[in-house]
Amino acid sequence: MRDFIAYMQTDWRLLIRGPYIWILLVLATGHTGFVLSTVSWITNIGYLMNQFVFLFLAPFSIMALFSGVHGARRDYTLGVDKIMNSIPYHTGKQLMARYVATSSPFIIIAFIPTILWIILSINASSLPVKFTYVIMLLSSSIIAFSYIIAVGWLIGSWIRSRLSYFISFVVWMICIYGGLFASQLLPVSVDGISNFLLIDYKSLGYVDDLWGFSSDSTFWLHRAFYSFLLLTLLLSMIYVMSKARKEPLQKGLYRIGISAALVLSIYSLYLYADLRSERANAFYAQVEFLTEEKQLKSNMNSEIPLEEEMLFDIETYDLFMTYLENKHLQIHSKISIRSLANEKTKVLKFTLKEAFQVERVEVGGQIVDYIRDKDILKIQFPEGIEINDLVEVNIFYTGQVEEWRVVHPYGGDGKMLATVYFATDQELFLPGSLGWYPLLGDVKLQIVSENRRGNIVLEDQYITSGTADYTLTVDYPNTIKLFSNLEMVDRKEMQGRQIVVFEEKDVEDFSLLGGPLVEVMYEADGLKVKAIISELMDKELTYSIVQNYHQSILELFRVLQLPQKHNVITIVPQDSAKGQRVSSKNLGGMYQGSGFYLFNGLYTGEEMTSRVIGELFYLELIYPSMPMSSSKEFFQDAMISYIQYQTIQSPIYLTRHLNETPFYNNQEKRDKNPHARLEKYMNSHTDEEIESMLRRMYERILEDPTTNVDLDILLSK
Amino acid sequence: MIQLHFKIILSSITWTALGYSLLLLSLTFFLTEINFVIEIQVNHVKGIYEVGFPLFAIFLFSQLFSEEIEEGMLKWILSMPMNHWVYLFERWFVGLGILLIIYTGSILLINYYLLSIPLDEFFLHVLLPSLLLGHVAMLVTILGRSVLLGMAIPLFYWIFESLSLGILTKQLFLFQATFPIPNVDLGFNRLLLCFTVIVLWIMSGWILSKRAYFLK
């Protein structure tokens, strides 16, 4: 040990001699400041950390690699390698001392994101739930830096000429950029393996705008792979160099150590790929099934008559859910249904996700037969349900929820394995559209479609069971906070568990969330707007966003003179990388969508209000579910512009997209352009006249959204 | 004299950098063959040479003074009765000559055999990032008295620019011709890069003139 300390002291002195360490110090300090200045607008500290790590650590990894090469070549470049060989020293100790001294500046650099996280967390209104875990997660970059220095050392020891720098750069390029290109060609199960740094966390699914930092085991399997690989490299180098110098060495011990480290490294890699492969295969199997089903239905469409419409009305819906061990959920649905059909009904259909196993079904206290076919649950009524009869159906079922999907980050061609729905004692995400509680009728839960770049995507479909009075009682471990679009009316804690009751009358379905989240709400004039956001997001900013949504929604309903049918509107931001949807989507009692940039802090003040109004129409509060059409888009442009004018007095300007084109300068064509005509009308008429015109346009679109709005008729009134 | 400078520069890295420039040229010719693009266009060539060619410049320019620095000879050389500006100029001139010959040769071959490209744009716009990063490599090699830093710092800069695409450097963004960012005028941006190259060259000479710096 004394030798090792002496070697270390020498190498430390050598390290601080000359300008190298000072240049590194200036670079580290300057780069920290520069990167911070580029991410300073982000108010979500989870997203901020992701961007910081991405921009900060990646460039330093090349310096670490080259320092490894330099460390290995030092004796050779100084021309003392032959002399050194003649001196009696212990190769293992000397190599380790040099390696540790070379690594030490980079270990400090790798810690900078962790220090930033600690500062940001302490300055936040409350310490994040995963504070300690994230410290471990961010600090694990040390493994990546230690590994890449060892790789540089290996290359520098092997190729003594300066060429070793070039070769190590090629290795770096293959690992980082090569991995990015290969991810489009290779299966998603091996994605990220070459990315020793694991940047960027977001595109790899390890940090999410809503859920914060992930606790996924594949992250640690990846780190374990590189830790054992690092150990293999270091032991191998010591072994080979000691052997070359013919030093006395416990060869057997080294061989066992190298073999064990290599086996553990390969095993970690295998577990990483296997786990990801299992998740991806489940996704592909579902896609295949839905594609085949779609194909089958389109082939048989002309032969099979359309299914009879189910005429039932849910009056009350009580759900009791208990979280058992091993991520199992035990659920009891108690549904009071009234038949509106003209004749006796003998079969009642529900949609319940296939992953749930139905244990029994009771009607009026009697066990009845049922047929389970994939997502469909058909309940038999031997005696039938009379017209206007109110029946109480009790469905008891259990199951696990852990759904992964292969998504294409930011709508591009890249692939990402992302967790979408889950129920663990750390995180819980069960939107109504998932079918985790029986939905009335034969509902298609998911559809397969193609995104604009032609990649396959699996989309959730939400079809409401109608409005009802819902009560949700959840018995869950007390490790997480629970949230819903329903109102929490009671919460009790006992023996590490919590029993929470949510309730709301006259609402369309419900969703349940749990984890490191917070709820920000604004209520006035009979309307409650709430956002369920990550605890890492800024609450004050979210409050003003929610207020803006509230004001804009009221304004929308006022202008169109529509009755306010929603008591509560719940908004949940969706992660930007997973955001394969362009618009927000009703996932059953709540809207999840593309407004992540608002919640992450990109806009403030009037610009934020303006953006909120733009986002408002994605909530589809005023339409029945219908696809986007040119006339709908035209109407939305006019409405957005008018509400912006009313709210922040911004000028009505519908021809923004035409302004730069030569077309705009042609007065004749401009007079015929619908946007220009509407803009002229709106700028020359009173508010009452404009609002009346907008209402007429809205009614016209509701009648037929596919045909274009006839401006001659619309504007002449 | 030129021949001597040429031999000094010609290290294993220089040879590899020359190989790399051939690889870039081949990539341009085979881009459609490897199904990377359907049809080769000027923008593709611009992208390859604006983003890819700076790596050649970094490796080449980092070698201008590497031989003296790695052998620990620079302090002895500078103690000789010689004009360090002339010394810098001669070495730099050879390096720049190699860079320009390779670049011009590649561009002309593409222009002649592959597709017609606007030569003025390629010499006034596309070449500048390579010149800038090359000069950064030369300056840092001298300033850091280290081959390691001479290669690592400009590569650090290159990686950061390719990841952040100008969000920090803005008016000084290196790849403005290929990935234009809003509110940055290409002409002004290239003028700034040009000015920075001159500053880097003067700084390199100024550091070389501080002979005592190399004795520490």
Coordinates of N, CA, C and O in Angstrom, one line a residue, chain A residues 17-20 23-24 27 31 34-35 37-38 54-56 58-63 66-67 70 73 76-78 161-166 169 172-173 176-177 181 199, chain B residues 8-9 11-13 16-17 20 36 55 59 63 66-67 70-71 140 143-149 151-153 155-160 162-164 167-168 170 213 216:
Chain A
R17 N 1.4 19.5 -12.9 CA 2.5 20.2 -13.6 C 2.1 20.5 -15.0 O 1.4 19.8 -15.6
G18 N 2.4 21.7 -15.5 CA 2.1 22.0 -16.8 C 0.7 22.6 -17.0 O -0.1 22.6 -16.0
P19 N 0.4 23.0 -18.2 CA -0.9 23.7 -18.4 C -2.1 22.7 -18.5 O -3.3 23.2 -18.4
Y20 N -1.9 21.4 -18.6 CA -3.0 20.5 -18.9 C -4.1 20.6 -17.9 O -5.3 20.8 -18.3
I23 N -6.0 24.0 -18.1 CA -6.8 24.1 -19.2 C -8.1 23.3 -19.0 O -9.2 23.7 -19.3
L24 N -7.9 22.1 -18.4 CA -9.1 21.3 -18.1 C -10.0 21.9 -17.1 O -11.2 21.9 -17.2
L27 N -11.8 24.8 -18.8 CA -12.8 24.2 -19.7 C -14.0 23.7 -18.9 O -15.2 23.9 -19.3
H31 N -17.4 25.5 -19.4 CA -18.5 24.7 -20.1 C -19.7 24.6 -19.2 O -20.8 24.6 -19.7
F34 N -21.5 27.8 -19.6 CA -22.1 27.9 -21.0 C -23.3 27.1 -21.1 O -24.4 27.5 -21.6
V35 N -23.2 25.8 -20.7 CA -24.3 24.9 -20.8 C -25.5 25.3 -19.9 O -26.7 25.3 -20.4
S37 N -26.2 28.3 -19.2 CA -26.9 29.5 -19.8 C -27.8 29.0 -21.0 O -28.8 29.7 -21.2
T38 N -27.6 27.9 -21.6 CA -28.4 27.4 -22.7 C -29.7 26.7 -22.1 O -30.7 26.6 -22.8
F54 N -26.6 15.9 -21.2 CA -26.4 15.6 -22.6 C -25.4 16.5 -23.2 O -24.4 16.1 -23.9
L55 N -25.5 17.8 -22.9 CA -24.6 18.8 -23.5 C -23.3 18.9 -22.8 O -22.3 19.3 -23.4
F56 N -23.3 18.5 -21.5 CA -22.1 18.7 -20.7 C -21.1 17.5 -20.8 O -19.9 17.7 -21.0
A58 N -21.1 14.7 -22.8 CA -20.7 14.0 -24.0 C -19.3 14.6 -24.6 O -18.4 13.8 -24.9
P59 N -19.2 15.9 -24.6 CA -17.9 16.4 -25.1 C -16.7 16.1 -24.2 O -15.6 15.8 -24.7
F60 N -17.0 16.0 -22.9 CA -15.9 15.7 -22.0 C -15.4 14.2 -22.1 O -14.3 13.9 -21.8
S61 N -16.3 13.4 -22.6 CA -15.9 12.0 -22.7 C -14.8 11.8 -23.7 O -14.0 10.9 -23.6
I62 N -14.7 12.7 -24.7 CA -13.6 12.6 -25.7 C -12.3 13.0 -25.0 O -11.2 12.4 -25.3
M63 N -12.4 14.0 -24.1 CA -11.2 14.4 -23.4 C -10.7 13.3 -22.5 O -9.5 13.0 -22.3
F66 N -9.0 10.6 -24.6 CA -7.6 11.0 -25.0 C -6.7 11.0 -23.8 O -5.5 10.7 -24.0
S67 N -7.2 11.4 -22.7 CA -6.3 11.4 -21.5 C -5.9 10.0 -21.2 O -4.7 9.8 -20.7
H70 N -3.1 9.2 -23.6 CA -1.9 9.9 -23.2 C -1.3 9.3 -22.0 O 0.0 9.1 -21.9
R73 N 0.6 6.3 -23.0 CA 1.8 6.6 -23.9 C 2.9 7.4 -23.2 O 3.9 7.7 -23.8
Y76 N 6.5 6.3 -23.1 CA 7.0 6.1 -24.5 C 7.3 7.5 -25.1 O 8.4 7.6 -25.7
T77 N 6.4 8.5 -24.9 CA 6.7 9.8 -25.5 C 7.9 10.5 -24.9 O 8.6 11.3 -25.5
L78 N 8.1 10.2 -23.6 CA 9.2 10.8 -22.9 C 10.5 10.1 -23.1 O 11.6 10.5 -22.7
S161 N 2.1 4.7 -31.2 CA 2.3 6.0 -32.0 C 1.1 6.9 -31.8 O 0.1 6.5 -31.1
R162 N 1.2 8.1 -32.3 CA 0.1 9.1 -32.2 C -1.2 8.6 -32.8 O -2.3 9.1 -32.6
L163 N -1.1 7.6 -33.7 CA -2.2 7.1 -34.4 C -3.3 6.6 -33.4 O -4.5 6.6 -33.7
S164 N -2.8 6.2 -32.2 CA -3.7 5.7 -31.1 C -4.8 6.8 -30.8 O -6.0 6.4 -30.5
Y165 N -4.5 8.1 -31.0 CA -5.6 9.1 -30.7 C -6.7 9.0 -31.8 O -7.8 9.1 -31.5
F166 N -6.2 8.8 -33.0 CA -7.2 8.7 -34.1 C -8.1 7.5 -33.9 O -9.3 7.6 -34.0
F169 N -10.6 7.9 -31.3 CA -11.6 8.8 -31.7 C -12.6 8.0 -32.6 O -13.9 8.2 -32.4
W172 N -14.8 6.1 -30.3 CA -15.8 7.0 -29.7 C -16.9 7.2 -30.7 O -18.1 7.1 -30.3
M173 N -16.6 7.5 -31.9 CA -17.6 7.8 -32.9 C -18.5 6.6 -33.1 O -19.7 6.7 -33.2
I176 N -20.9 6.2 -29.9 CA -21.9 7.3 -29.7 C -22.7 7.5 -31.0 O -23.9 7.2 -31.1
Y177 N -22.1 8.0 -32.1 CA -22.9 8.3 -33.3 C -23.2 7.0 -34.0 O -24.3 6.9 -34.6
F181 N -27.1 5.7 -35.4 CA -27.5 5.3 -36.7 C -27.9 3.8 -36.7 O -28.9 3.4 -37.3
I199 N -26.3 8.7 -22.9 CA -26.9 10.0 -23.3 C -27.8 9.7 -24.5 O -27.4 8.8 -25.4
Chain B
I8 N 8.3 16.8 -41.2 CA 8.0 16.8 -39.8 C 6.5 16.6 -39.5 O 6.1 16.0 -38.5
I9 N 5.8 17.3 -40.3 CA 4.3 17.2 -40.1 C 3.8 15.8 -40.4 O 2.8 15.3 -39.8
S11 N 3.2 12.7 -39.8 CA 3.2 11.7 -38.7 C 2.1 10.6 -39.1 O 1.4 10.8 -40.1
S12 N 2.0 9.6 -38.3 CA 1.0 8.6 -38.6 C -0.4 9.2 -38.6 O -1.2 8.7 -39.4
I13 N -0.6 10.2 -37.8 CA -1.9 10.8 -37.7 C -2.2 11.5 -39.0 O -3.3 11.5 -39.5
T16 N -3.2 9.1 -41.5 CA -4.6 8.7 -41.3 C -5.6 9.7 -41.7 O -6.6 9.4 -42.2
A17 N -5.2 11.0 -41.4 CA -6.1 12.1 -41.7 C -6.3 12.1 -43.2 O -7.4 12.4 -43.7
Y20 N -8.6 9.6 -44.1 CA -9.9 10.0 -43.8 C -10.5 10.9 -44.8 O -11.7 10.8 -45.2
F36 N -28.2 5.8 -48.6 CA -28.3 6.8 -47.5 C -29.2 7.9 -48.0 O -29.9 8.5 -47.3
L55 N -12.8 17.5 -39.1 CA -12.0 16.5 -38.4 C -10.6 16.3 -39.1 O -9.6 16.1 -38.4
F59 N -7.0 17.0 -37.1 CA -5.9 16.0 -37.0 C -4.7 16.5 -37.7 O -3.6 16.3 -37.2
Q63 N -0.9 18.3 -35.7 CA 0.4 17.7 -35.9 C 1.5 18.7 -36.3 O 2.7 18.4 -36.4
S66 N 3.5 19.0 -33.2 CA 3.5 17.8 -32.3 C 4.8 17.2 -32.1 O 5.2 16.7 -31.0
E67 N 5.6 17.1 -33.2 CA 6.9 16.5 -33.1 C 7.8 17.1 -32.1 O 8.4 16.5 -31.2
E70 N 6.0 16.7 -28.4 CA 6.1 15.4 -27.8 C 7.5 15.0 -27.4 O 7.7 14.3 -26.4
E71 N 8.4 15.4 -28.2 CA 9.8 15.1 -27.9 C 10.4 16.1 -26.9 O 11.6 15.9 -26.5
V140 N -4.1 25.4 -29.4 CA -4.1 24.6 -28.1 C -2.9 23.7 -28.0 O -2.4 23.5 -26.9
L143 N -0.4 26.2 -26.8 CA -0.7 26.7 -25.5 C -0.6 25.7 -24.4 O -0.1 25.9 -23.3
G144 N -1.2 24.5 -24.7 CA -1.2 23.4 -23.8 C 0.1 22.6 -23.7 O 0.3 21.7 -22.9
R145 N 1.0 22.9 -24.7 CA 2.2 22.1 -24.8 C 1.9 20.6 -24.8 O 2.6 19.9 -24.1
S146 N 0.9 20.3 -25.5 CA 0.4 18.9 -25.4 C -0.3 18.5 -26.7 O -1.2 19.2 -27.2
V147 N 0.1 17.4 -27.2 CA -0.6 16.8 -28.4 C -2.0 16.4 -28.0 O -3.0 16.6 -28.8
L148 N -2.1 15.9 -26.8 CA -3.4 15.4 -26.3 C -4.4 16.6 -26.4 O -5.5 16.4 -26.9
L149 N -4.1 17.7 -25.8 CA -5.0 18.9 -25.8 C -5.2 19.4 -27.2 O -6.4 19.8 -27.5
M151 N -5.6 17.9 -29.8 CA -6.6 17.1 -30.5 C -7.9 17.2 -29.8 O -9.0 17.3 -30.3
A152 N -7.8 17.0 -28.4 CA -9.0 16.9 -27.6 C -9.9 18.1 -27.6 O -11.1 18.0 -27.7
I153 N -9.3 19.3 -27.4 CA -10.1 20.5 -27.3 C -10.9 20.8 -28.6 O -12.1 21.0 -28.5
L155 N -11.8 18.8 -30.8 CA -12.8 17.7 -31.0 C -14.0 17.9 -30.0 O -15.2 17.7 -30.3
F156 N -13.6 18.4 -28.8 CA -14.6 18.7 -27.8 C -15.6 19.8 -28.4 O -16.8 19.7 -28.3
Y157 N -15.0 20.8 -29.0 CA -15.8 21.9 -29.6 C -16.6 21.3 -30.7 O -17.8 21.6 -30.8
W158 N -16.1 20.5 -31.6 CA -16.8 19.9 -32.7 C -18.0 19.1 -32.2 O -19.1 19.2 -32.7
I159 N -17.7 18.2 -31.2 CA -18.8 17.4 -30.6 C -19.9 18.3 -30.0 O -21.1 18.1 -30.3
F160 N -19.5 19.3 -29.3 CA -20.5 20.2 -28.7 C -21.4 20.9 -29.7 O -22.6 20.9 -29.6
S162 N -21.9 19.8 -32.8 CA -22.8 18.9 -33.5 C -24.0 18.4 -32.6 O -25.0 18.0 -33.1
L163 N -23.8 18.5 -31.3 CA -24.9 18.1 -30.4 C -25.9 19.2 -30.2 O -27.1 19.1 -30.1
S164 N -25.3 20.4 -30.0 CA -26.1 21.6 -29.6 C -26.6 22.4 -30.8 O -27.5 23.2 -30.6
I167 N -26.9 26.4 -30.3 CA -27.7 27.0 -29.3 C -26.9 27.9 -28.3 O -27.4 28.8 -27.7
L168 N -25.6 27.6 -28.3 CA -24.7 28.4 -27.4 C -23.9 29.4 -28.3 O -23.8 30.6 -28.0
K170 N -24.3 30.5 -31.3 CA -25.2 31.4 -32.1 C -24.5 32.0 -33.3 O -24.3 31.4 -34.3
Y213 N 7.7 30.6 -21.5 CA 6.5 29.8 -21.3 C 6.8 28.3 -21.5 O 6.3 27.5 -20.8
K216 N 8.7 26.2 -18.4 CA 8.0 25.8 -17.2 C 7.7 24.4 -17.1 O 7.4 23.8 -18.1

